[in-house]
PDB file of C-alpha atoms and ligand atoms in Angstrom:
ATOM      1  CA  UNK A   1     -37.250 -37.312  -7.804  1.00 59.00           C
ATOM      2  CA  UNK A   2     -36.009 -40.418  -9.890  1.00 90.00           C
ATOM      3  CA  UNK A   3     -32.264 -40.848  -9.987  1.00 98.00           C
ATOM      4  CA  UNK A   4     -30.209 -39.632 -13.131  1.00 98.00           C
ATOM      5  CA  UNK A   5     -27.618 -41.678 -14.919  1.00 98.00           C
ATOM      6  CA  UNK A   6     -24.527 -39.868 -16.087  1.00 99.00           C
ATOM      7  CA  UNK A   7     -22.282 -42.381 -18.285  1.00 99.00           C
ATOM      8  CA  UNK A   8     -18.567 -41.137 -18.229  1.00 98.00           C
ATOM      9  CA  UNK A   9     -17.004 -41.030 -21.918  1.00 98.00           C
ATOM     10  CA  UNK A  10     -13.574 -41.508 -20.321  1.00 98.00           C
ATOM     11  CA  UNK A  11     -14.436 -45.312 -21.112  1.00 98.00           C
ATOM     12  CA  UNK A  12     -15.816 -44.556 -24.552  1.00 98.00           C
ATOM     13  CA  UNK A  13     -13.931 -45.463 -27.840  1.00 98.00           C
ATOM     14  CA  UNK A  14     -12.024 -42.355 -28.752  1.00 98.00           C
ATOM     15  CA  UNK A  15     -11.414 -43.270 -32.169  1.00 98.00           C
ATOM     16  CA  UNK A  16     -15.293 -43.696 -32.604  1.00 98.00           C
ATOM     17  CA  UNK A  17     -16.380 -41.029 -30.256  1.00 98.00           C
ATOM     18  CA  UNK A  18     -19.062 -39.377 -32.539  1.00 98.00           C
ATOM     19  CA  UNK A  19     -20.436 -42.993 -32.549  1.00 98.00           C
ATOM     20  CA  UNK A  20     -20.252 -43.342 -28.748  1.00 98.00           C
ATOM     21  CA  UNK A  21     -22.081 -39.965 -28.273  1.00 98.00           C
ATOM     22  CA  UNK A  22     -24.855 -40.858 -30.415  1.00 98.00           C
ATOM     23  CA  UNK A  23     -25.263 -44.045 -28.651  1.00 98.00           C
ATOM     24  CA  UNK A  24     -25.705 -41.951 -25.472  1.00 98.00           C
ATOM     25  CA  UNK A  25     -28.237 -39.517 -27.294  1.00 98.00           C
ATOM     26  CA  UNK A  26     -30.435 -42.694 -27.941  1.00 98.00           C
ATOM     27  CA  UNK A  27     -30.119 -44.168 -24.477  1.00 98.00           C
ATOM     28  CA  UNK A  28     -31.854 -43.289 -21.343  1.00 98.00           C
ATOM     29  CA  UNK A  29     -28.721 -41.415 -20.098  1.00 98.00           C
ATOM     30  CA  UNK A  30     -29.604 -38.077 -18.655  1.00 98.00           C
ATOM     31  CA  UNK A  31     -26.027 -36.330 -18.442  1.00 99.00           C
ATOM     32  CA  UNK A  32     -22.808 -36.982 -20.223  1.00 99.00           C
ATOM     33  CA  UNK A  33     -20.033 -37.114 -17.673  1.00 99.00           C
ATOM     34  CA  UNK A  34     -16.805 -35.630 -19.279  1.00 99.00           C
ATOM     35  CA  UNK A  35     -13.660 -36.426 -17.217  1.00 98.00           C
ATOM     36  CA  UNK A  36     -10.918 -33.610 -17.284  1.00 99.00           C
ATOM     37  CA  UNK A  37      -7.387 -34.710 -16.009  1.00 98.00           C
ATOM     38  CA  UNK A  38      -4.309 -32.711 -15.730  1.00 98.00           C
ATOM     39  CA  UNK A  39      -1.535 -34.829 -15.003  1.00 98.00           C
ATOM     40  CA  UNK A  40      -0.888 -32.797 -11.818  1.00 98.00           C
ATOM     41  CA  UNK A  41      -3.710 -33.032  -9.587  1.00 98.00           C
ATOM     42  CA  UNK A  42      -4.324 -36.649 -10.866  1.00 98.00           C
ATOM     43  CA  UNK A  43      -1.625 -38.943 -12.299  1.00 98.00           C
ATOM     44  CA  UNK A  44      -3.174 -39.102 -15.520  1.00 98.00           C
ATOM     45  CA  UNK A  45      -4.318 -36.677 -18.489  1.00 98.00           C
ATOM     46  CA  UNK A  46      -7.533 -36.987 -20.518  1.00 98.00           C
ATOM     47  CA  UNK A  47      -8.476 -34.695 -22.852  1.00 98.00           C
ATOM     48  CA  UNK A  48      -8.997 -31.014 -23.348  1.00 97.00           C
ATOM     49  CA  UNK A  49     -11.146 -28.323 -25.018  1.00 98.00           C
ATOM     50  CA  UNK A  50     -11.158 -29.358 -28.670  1.00 97.00           C
ATOM     51  CA  UNK A  51     -12.521 -32.880 -27.530  1.00 98.00           C
ATOM     52  CA  UNK A  52     -15.276 -31.249 -25.203  1.00 98.00           C
ATOM     53  CA  UNK A  53     -16.285 -28.989 -28.031  1.00 98.00           C
ATOM     54  CA  UNK A  54     -16.585 -31.876 -30.264  1.00 98.00           C
ATOM     55  CA  UNK A  55     -18.756 -33.863 -27.736  1.00 98.00           C
ATOM     56  CA  UNK A  56     -20.698 -30.757 -27.306  1.00 98.00           C
ATOM     57  CA  UNK A  57     -21.374 -30.520 -30.906  1.00 98.00           C
ATOM     58  CA  UNK A  58     -23.110 -33.823 -31.314  1.00 98.00           C
ATOM     59  CA  UNK A  59     -24.555 -34.523 -27.888  1.00 98.00           C
ATOM     60  CA  UNK A  60     -28.246 -33.880 -27.037  1.00 98.00           C
ATOM     61  CA  UNK A  61     -27.715 -34.334 -23.406  1.00 98.00           C
ATOM     62  CA  UNK A  62     -26.201 -31.894 -21.095  1.00 99.00           C
ATOM     63  CA  UNK A  63     -22.404 -32.227 -20.369  1.00 99.00           C
ATOM     64  CA  UNK A  64     -21.360 -32.708 -16.701  1.00 99.00           C
ATOM     65  CA  UNK A  65     -17.888 -31.700 -16.662  1.00 99.00           C
ATOM     66  CA  UNK A  66     -15.641 -33.185 -13.789  1.00 99.00           C
ATOM     67  CA  UNK A  67     -12.453 -31.109 -13.396  1.00 99.00           C
ATOM     68  CA  UNK A  68      -9.722 -33.069 -11.706  1.00 99.00           C
ATOM     69  CA  UNK A  69      -7.153 -30.301 -12.163  1.00 98.00           C
ATOM     70  CA  UNK A  70      -5.122 -27.881  -9.840  1.00 98.00           C
ATOM     71  CA  UNK A  71      -6.364 -24.355  -9.489  1.00 98.00           C
ATOM     72  CA  UNK A  72      -9.395 -24.920 -11.410  1.00 98.00           C
ATOM     73  CA  UNK A  73     -10.380 -21.077 -11.765  1.00 98.00           C
ATOM     74  CA  UNK A  74      -7.955 -20.582 -14.521  1.00 98.00           C
ATOM     75  CA  UNK A  75     -10.331 -22.485 -16.966  1.00 98.00           C
ATOM     76  CA  UNK A  76     -13.686 -22.336 -15.681  1.00 98.00           C
ATOM     77  CA  UNK A  77     -14.725 -19.825 -18.428  1.00 98.00           C
ATOM     78  CA  UNK A  78     -13.165 -21.859 -21.270  1.00 98.00           C
ATOM     79  CA  UNK A  79     -15.075 -24.903 -20.186  1.00 98.00           C
ATOM     80  CA  UNK A  80     -18.322 -23.215 -20.041  1.00 98.00           C
ATOM     81  CA  UNK A  81     -17.600 -21.763 -23.380  1.00 98.00           C
ATOM     82  CA  UNK A  82     -16.944 -25.482 -24.597  1.00 98.00           C
ATOM     83  CA  UNK A  83     -20.344 -26.157 -23.516  1.00 98.00           C
ATOM     84  CA  UNK A  84     -20.452 -27.447 -20.099  1.00 98.00           C
ATOM     85  CA  UNK A  85     -23.915 -27.480 -18.406  1.00 99.00           C
ATOM     86  CA  UNK A  86     -22.450 -28.122 -14.915  1.00 98.00           C
ATOM     87  CA  UNK A  87     -18.860 -27.713 -13.860  1.00 99.00           C
ATOM     88  CA  UNK A  88     -17.665 -29.469 -10.799  1.00 99.00           C
ATOM     89  CA  UNK A  89     -14.211 -28.714  -8.910  1.00 99.00           C
ATOM     90  CA  UNK A  90     -12.345 -30.681  -6.315  1.00 99.00           C
ATOM     91  CA  UNK A  91     -12.396 -29.145  -2.910  1.00 98.00           C
ATOM     92  CA  UNK A  92      -8.785 -30.295  -2.447  1.00 98.00           C
ATOM     93  CA  UNK A  93      -7.856 -28.254  -5.687  1.00 98.00           C
ATOM     94  CA  UNK A  94      -9.520 -25.058  -4.667  1.00 98.00           C
ATOM     95  CA  UNK A  95      -8.422 -22.471  -2.410  1.00 97.00           C
ATOM     96  CA  UNK A  96     -11.457 -20.000  -2.563  1.00 98.00           C
ATOM     97  CA  UNK A  97     -14.119 -22.490  -2.887  1.00 98.00           C
ATOM     98  CA  UNK A  98     -16.978 -20.004  -2.613  1.00 98.00           C
ATOM     99  CA  UNK A  99     -15.529 -17.368  -4.894  1.00 98.00           C
ATOM    100  CA  UNK A 100     -15.133 -20.526  -7.565  1.00 98.00           C
ATOM    101  CA  UNK A 101     -18.605 -21.499  -7.051  1.00 98.00           C
ATOM    102  CA  UNK A 102     -19.968 -18.023  -7.779  1.00 98.00           C
ATOM    103  CA  UNK A 103     -17.895 -17.879 -10.934  1.00 98.00           C
ATOM    104  CA  UNK A 104     -19.440 -21.054 -12.161  1.00 98.00           C
ATOM    105  CA  UNK A 105     -22.787 -19.795 -11.587  1.00 98.00           C
ATOM    106  CA  UNK A 106     -22.361 -16.323 -13.179  1.00 98.00           C
ATOM    107  CA  UNK A 107     -21.092 -18.212 -16.373  1.00 98.00           C
ATOM    108  CA  UNK A 108     -24.810 -19.780 -16.424  1.00 98.00           C
ATOM    109  CA  UNK A 109     -23.537 -23.383 -15.121  1.00 99.00           C
ATOM    110  CA  UNK A 110     -24.558 -25.680 -12.478  1.00 98.00           C
ATOM    111  CA  UNK A 111     -21.681 -25.550  -9.844  1.00 99.00           C
ATOM    112  CA  UNK A 112     -20.552 -28.672  -8.054  1.00 99.00           C
ATOM    113  CA  UNK A 113     -17.594 -29.625  -5.744  1.00 98.00           C
ATOM    114  CA  UNK A 114     -16.212 -33.060  -5.653  1.00 99.00           C
ATOM    115  CA  UNK A 115     -14.844 -34.880  -2.636  1.00 99.00           C
ATOM    116  CA  UNK A 116     -11.860 -37.499  -2.746  1.00 99.00           C
ATOM    117  CA  UNK A 117     -12.507 -40.455  -0.801  1.00 98.00           C
ATOM    118  CA  UNK A 118     -10.466 -39.375   2.139  1.00 98.00           C
ATOM    119  CA  UNK A 119     -12.125 -35.743   2.471  1.00 98.00           C
ATOM    120  CA  UNK A 120     -14.931 -35.505   5.014  1.00 98.00           C
ATOM    121  CA  UNK A 121     -18.213 -34.372   4.083  1.00 98.00           C
ATOM    122  CA  UNK A 122     -18.232 -32.162   7.238  1.00 98.00           C
ATOM    123  CA  UNK A 123     -15.890 -29.532   5.229  1.00 98.00           C
ATOM    124  CA  UNK A 124     -18.881 -28.497   3.276  1.00 98.00           C
ATOM    125  CA  UNK A 125     -21.201 -27.351   6.193  1.00 97.00           C
ATOM    126  CA  UNK A 126     -20.570 -24.010   5.581  1.00 97.00           C
ATOM    127  CA  UNK A 127     -21.137 -23.916   1.841  1.00 98.00           C
ATOM    128  CA  UNK A 128     -23.834 -26.442   1.357  1.00 98.00           C
ATOM    129  CA  UNK A 129     -26.477 -23.955   0.720  1.00 98.00           C
ATOM    130  CA  UNK A 130     -24.335 -22.457  -2.432  1.00 97.00           C
ATOM    131  CA  UNK A 131     -24.120 -25.906  -4.147  1.00 98.00           C
ATOM    132  CA  UNK A 132     -25.890 -27.359  -6.948  1.00 98.00           C
ATOM    133  CA  UNK A 133     -24.230 -30.741  -6.963  1.00 98.00           C
ATOM    134  CA  UNK A 134     -21.965 -32.677  -4.612  1.00 98.00           C
ATOM    135  CA  UNK A 135     -19.723 -35.244  -6.340  1.00 99.00           C
ATOM    136  CA  UNK A 136     -18.408 -38.007  -3.902  1.00 99.00           C
ATOM    137  CA  UNK A 137     -15.726 -39.796  -5.262  1.00 99.00           C
ATOM    138  CA  UNK A 138     -15.908 -43.596  -4.716  1.00 99.00           C
ATOM    139  CA  UNK A 139     -12.533 -44.668  -6.367  1.00 98.00           C
ATOM    140  CA  UNK A 140      -9.289 -42.281  -6.126  1.00 98.00           C
ATOM    141  CA  UNK A 141      -9.650 -39.893  -9.125  1.00 98.00           C
ATOM    142  CA  UNK A 142      -7.343 -40.461 -12.196  1.00 98.00           C
ATOM    143  CA  UNK A 143      -8.665 -43.724 -13.679  1.00 98.00           C
ATOM    144  CA  UNK A 144     -11.651 -45.262 -14.842  1.00 98.00           C
ATOM    145  CA  UNK A 145     -12.293 -49.268 -14.084  1.00 97.00           C
ATOM    146  CA  UNK A 146     -11.288 -49.025 -10.380  1.00 98.00           C
ATOM    147  CA  UNK A 147     -12.868 -50.670  -7.313  1.00 98.00           C
ATOM    148  CA  UNK A 148     -15.653 -48.952  -5.602  1.00 98.00           C
ATOM    149  CA  UNK A 149     -14.791 -48.048  -1.964  1.00 98.00           C
ATOM    150  CA  UNK A 150     -17.390 -49.181   0.461  1.00 98.00           C
ATOM    151  CA  UNK A 151     -17.004 -46.097   2.918  1.00 98.00           C
ATOM    152  CA  UNK A 152     -19.019 -44.316   0.153  1.00 98.00           C
ATOM    153  CA  UNK A 153     -22.162 -45.327   1.533  1.00 98.00           C
ATOM    154  CA  UNK A 154     -21.527 -43.602   4.599  1.00 98.00           C
ATOM    155  CA  UNK A 155     -20.537 -40.155   2.910  1.00 98.00           C
ATOM    156  CA  UNK A 156     -23.672 -40.375   0.796  1.00 98.00           C
ATOM    157  CA  UNK A 157     -25.676 -40.682   4.046  1.00 98.00           C
ATOM    158  CA  UNK A 158     -23.925 -37.658   5.677  1.00 98.00           C
ATOM    159  CA  UNK A 159     -24.341 -35.433   2.523  1.00 98.00           C
ATOM    160  CA  UNK A 160     -27.879 -36.614   2.383  1.00 98.00           C
ATOM    161  CA  UNK A 161     -28.492 -35.299   5.741  1.00 98.00           C
ATOM    162  CA  UNK A 162     -26.804 -32.002   5.056  1.00 98.00           C
ATOM    163  CA  UNK A 163     -28.855 -31.698   2.123  1.00 98.00           C
ATOM    164  CA  UNK A 164     -32.036 -32.593   3.846  1.00 98.00           C
ATOM    165  CA  UNK A 165     -31.478 -29.748   6.398  1.00 97.00           C
ATOM    166  CA  UNK A 166     -30.218 -27.164   4.315  1.00 97.00           C
ATOM    167  CA  UNK A 167     -30.365 -27.849   0.393  1.00 98.00           C
ATOM    168  CA  UNK A 168     -33.154 -30.195  -0.634  1.00 97.00           C
ATOM    169  CA  UNK A 169     -32.619 -29.661  -4.331  1.00 97.00           C
ATOM    170  CA  UNK A 170     -29.032 -30.804  -4.146  1.00 98.00           C
ATOM    171  CA  UNK A 171     -27.698 -33.212  -6.961  1.00 98.00           C
ATOM    172  CA  UNK A 172     -25.706 -36.048  -4.904  1.00 98.00           C
ATOM    173  CA  UNK A 173     -23.355 -37.765  -7.456  1.00 99.00           C
ATOM    174  CA  UNK A 174     -21.556 -40.859  -6.901  1.00 99.00           C
ATOM    175  CA  UNK A 175     -18.529 -41.457  -9.301  1.00 99.00           C
ATOM    176  CA  UNK A 176     -16.281 -44.326  -9.654  1.00 98.00           C
ATOM    177  CA  UNK A 177     -16.800 -48.241  -9.784  1.00 98.00           C
ATOM    178  CA  UNK A 178     -20.618 -47.618  -9.948  1.00 98.00           C
ATOM    179  CA  UNK A 179     -22.353 -50.968 -11.122  1.00 98.00           C
ATOM    180  CA  UNK A 180     -25.701 -52.719 -10.556  1.00 98.00           C
ATOM    181  CA  UNK A 181     -24.518 -54.243  -7.633  1.00 98.00           C
ATOM    182  CA  UNK A 182     -23.881 -51.041  -5.598  1.00 98.00           C
ATOM    183  CA  UNK A 183     -26.294 -48.691  -7.439  1.00 98.00           C
ATOM    184  CA  UNK A 184     -29.408 -49.665  -5.506  1.00 97.00           C
ATOM    185  CA  UNK A 185     -27.967 -49.134  -2.262  1.00 98.00           C
ATOM    186  CA  UNK A 186     -26.337 -45.789  -3.262  1.00 98.00           C
ATOM    187  CA  UNK A 187     -29.768 -44.737  -4.247  1.00 98.00           C
ATOM    188  CA  UNK A 188     -31.365 -45.838  -1.141  1.00 98.00           C
ATOM    189  CA  UNK A 189     -29.043 -44.125   0.896  1.00 98.00           C
ATOM    190  CA  UNK A 190     -29.485 -40.649  -0.957  1.00 98.00           C
ATOM    191  CA  UNK A 191     -27.407 -40.510  -4.328  1.00 98.00           C
ATOM    192  CA  UNK A 192     -29.513 -39.113  -7.150  1.00 98.00           C
ATOM    193  CA  UNK A 193     -26.922 -38.994 -10.116  1.00 98.00           C
ATOM    194  CA  UNK A 194     -25.003 -42.374 -10.812  1.00 98.00           C
ATOM    195  CA  UNK A 195     -21.641 -41.904 -13.131  1.00 99.00           C
ATOM    196  CA  UNK A 196     -20.710 -45.123 -14.634  1.00 98.00           C
ATOM    197  CA  UNK A 197     -17.739 -45.471 -17.197  1.00 98.00           C
ATOM    198  CA  UNK A 198     -16.552 -48.914 -17.658  1.00 98.00           C
ATOM    199  CA  UNK A 199     -19.697 -50.688 -16.441  1.00 98.00           C
ATOM    200  CA  UNK A 200     -21.370 -49.177 -19.323  1.00 98.00           C
ATOM    201  CA  UNK A 201     -19.136 -49.074 -22.091  1.00 98.00           C
ATOM    202  CA  UNK A 202     -17.604 -52.447 -21.375  1.00 98.00           C
ATOM    203  CA  UNK A 203     -20.854 -54.208 -21.460  1.00 98.00           C
ATOM    204  CA  UNK A 204     -22.441 -56.011 -24.448  1.00 98.00           C
ATOM    205  CA  UNK A 205     -25.218 -53.600 -24.727  1.00 98.00           C
ATOM    206  CA  UNK A 206     -24.299 -50.184 -23.326  1.00 98.00           C
ATOM    207  CA  UNK A 207     -28.062 -48.842 -23.752  1.00 98.00           C
ATOM    208  CA  UNK A 208     -29.482 -51.695 -21.764  1.00 98.00           C
ATOM    209  CA  UNK A 209     -26.939 -51.351 -19.219  1.00 98.00           C
ATOM    210  CA  UNK A 210     -27.918 -47.456 -18.965  1.00 98.00           C
ATOM    211  CA  UNK A 211     -31.677 -48.590 -18.711  1.00 98.00           C
ATOM    212  CA  UNK A 212     -30.689 -51.036 -15.921  1.00 98.00           C
ATOM    213  CA  UNK A 213     -28.803 -48.483 -13.896  1.00 98.00           C
ATOM    214  CA  UNK A 214     -31.752 -45.973 -14.460  1.00 97.00           C
ATOM    215  CA  UNK A 215     -34.313 -48.537 -13.408  1.00 93.00           C
ATOM    216  CA  UNK A 216     -32.726 -51.502 -11.729  1.00 74.00           C
TER     217      UNK A 216
HETATM  218  C1  DX5 B 301     -12.330 -41.186 -12.206  1.00 52.07           C
HETATM  219  C2  DX5 B 301     -13.367 -40.559 -12.986  1.00 52.07           C
HETATM  220  C3  DX5 B 301     -14.557 -41.149 -13.281  1.00 52.07           C
HETATM  221  C4  DX5 B 301     -14.518 -42.449 -14.122  1.00 52.07           C
HETATM  222  C5  DX5 B 301     -15.672 -43.434 -13.825  1.00 52.07           C
HETATM  223  O1  DX5 B 301     -11.231 -40.536 -11.945  1.00 52.07           O
HETATM  224  O2  DX5 B 301     -13.710 -39.335 -12.317  1.00 52.07           O
HETATM  225  O3  DX5 B 301     -15.627 -40.484 -13.730  1.00 52.07           O
HETATM  226  O4  DX5 B 301     -14.565 -42.196 -15.595  1.00 52.07           O
HETATM  227  O5  DX5 B 301     -15.209 -44.652 -14.309  1.00 52.07           O
HETATM  228  P1  DX5 B 301     -15.686 -45.831 -13.722  1.00 52.07           P
HETATM  229  O6  DX5 B 301     -16.888 -45.947 -13.907  1.00 52.07           O
HETATM  230  O7  DX5 B 301     -14.995 -47.092 -15.019  1.00 52.07           O
HETATM  231  O8  DX5 B 301     -14.945 -46.238 -12.513  1.00 52.07           O
HETATM  232 ZN1   ZN B 302     -15.643 -38.186 -13.035  1.00 52.07          ZN
END
């Protein structure tokens, strides 16, 4: 499968959000990555339901919602109702991961789990078959524009091995500091969804940058 691109609207211009959503609609972006931060699980607050609903109203691409929040079970239904196509929770923020994933699927969404840079892929061995998506954090979550952590390649390899053995259709997503320098190696190693925020929205031509991430 060709890899997908999921630009992160955390790096969009919030005063011109409709314009930036339309830019993504008219690009080769496959999904729109939506970062939710609660100021507790991560040291930053992003935005909540009214903004996700507004994005959903204008977006023609699926919303890939990344919950960087403590005890995400409390809000899964609200994000599904707000228009999420996939919902990813952090393994570090979830006590009963299996139950949480079933709840996400019952709401008709793709179920994902995210791993912080220090969290080993081995923790997924007994849940791998129940996952639609794994999100490997390649920076510490909480902020856009950070530097890519090189240990990510090894983690993508590890999850690719697990996926080949137990869940060949798994989406393997990498999030944080992705650019045209690391994208080819990430894809060669097994990543099939690339999230990019600042690299897309800070570029002179975001649509072209998305196309290059997709094909380059
Ligand atoms: C970080 C977020 C990322 C962020 C990526 O906590 O999960 O999705 O938006 O932004 P860049 O690509 O700028 O690192
Ligand atoms: Zn994210």
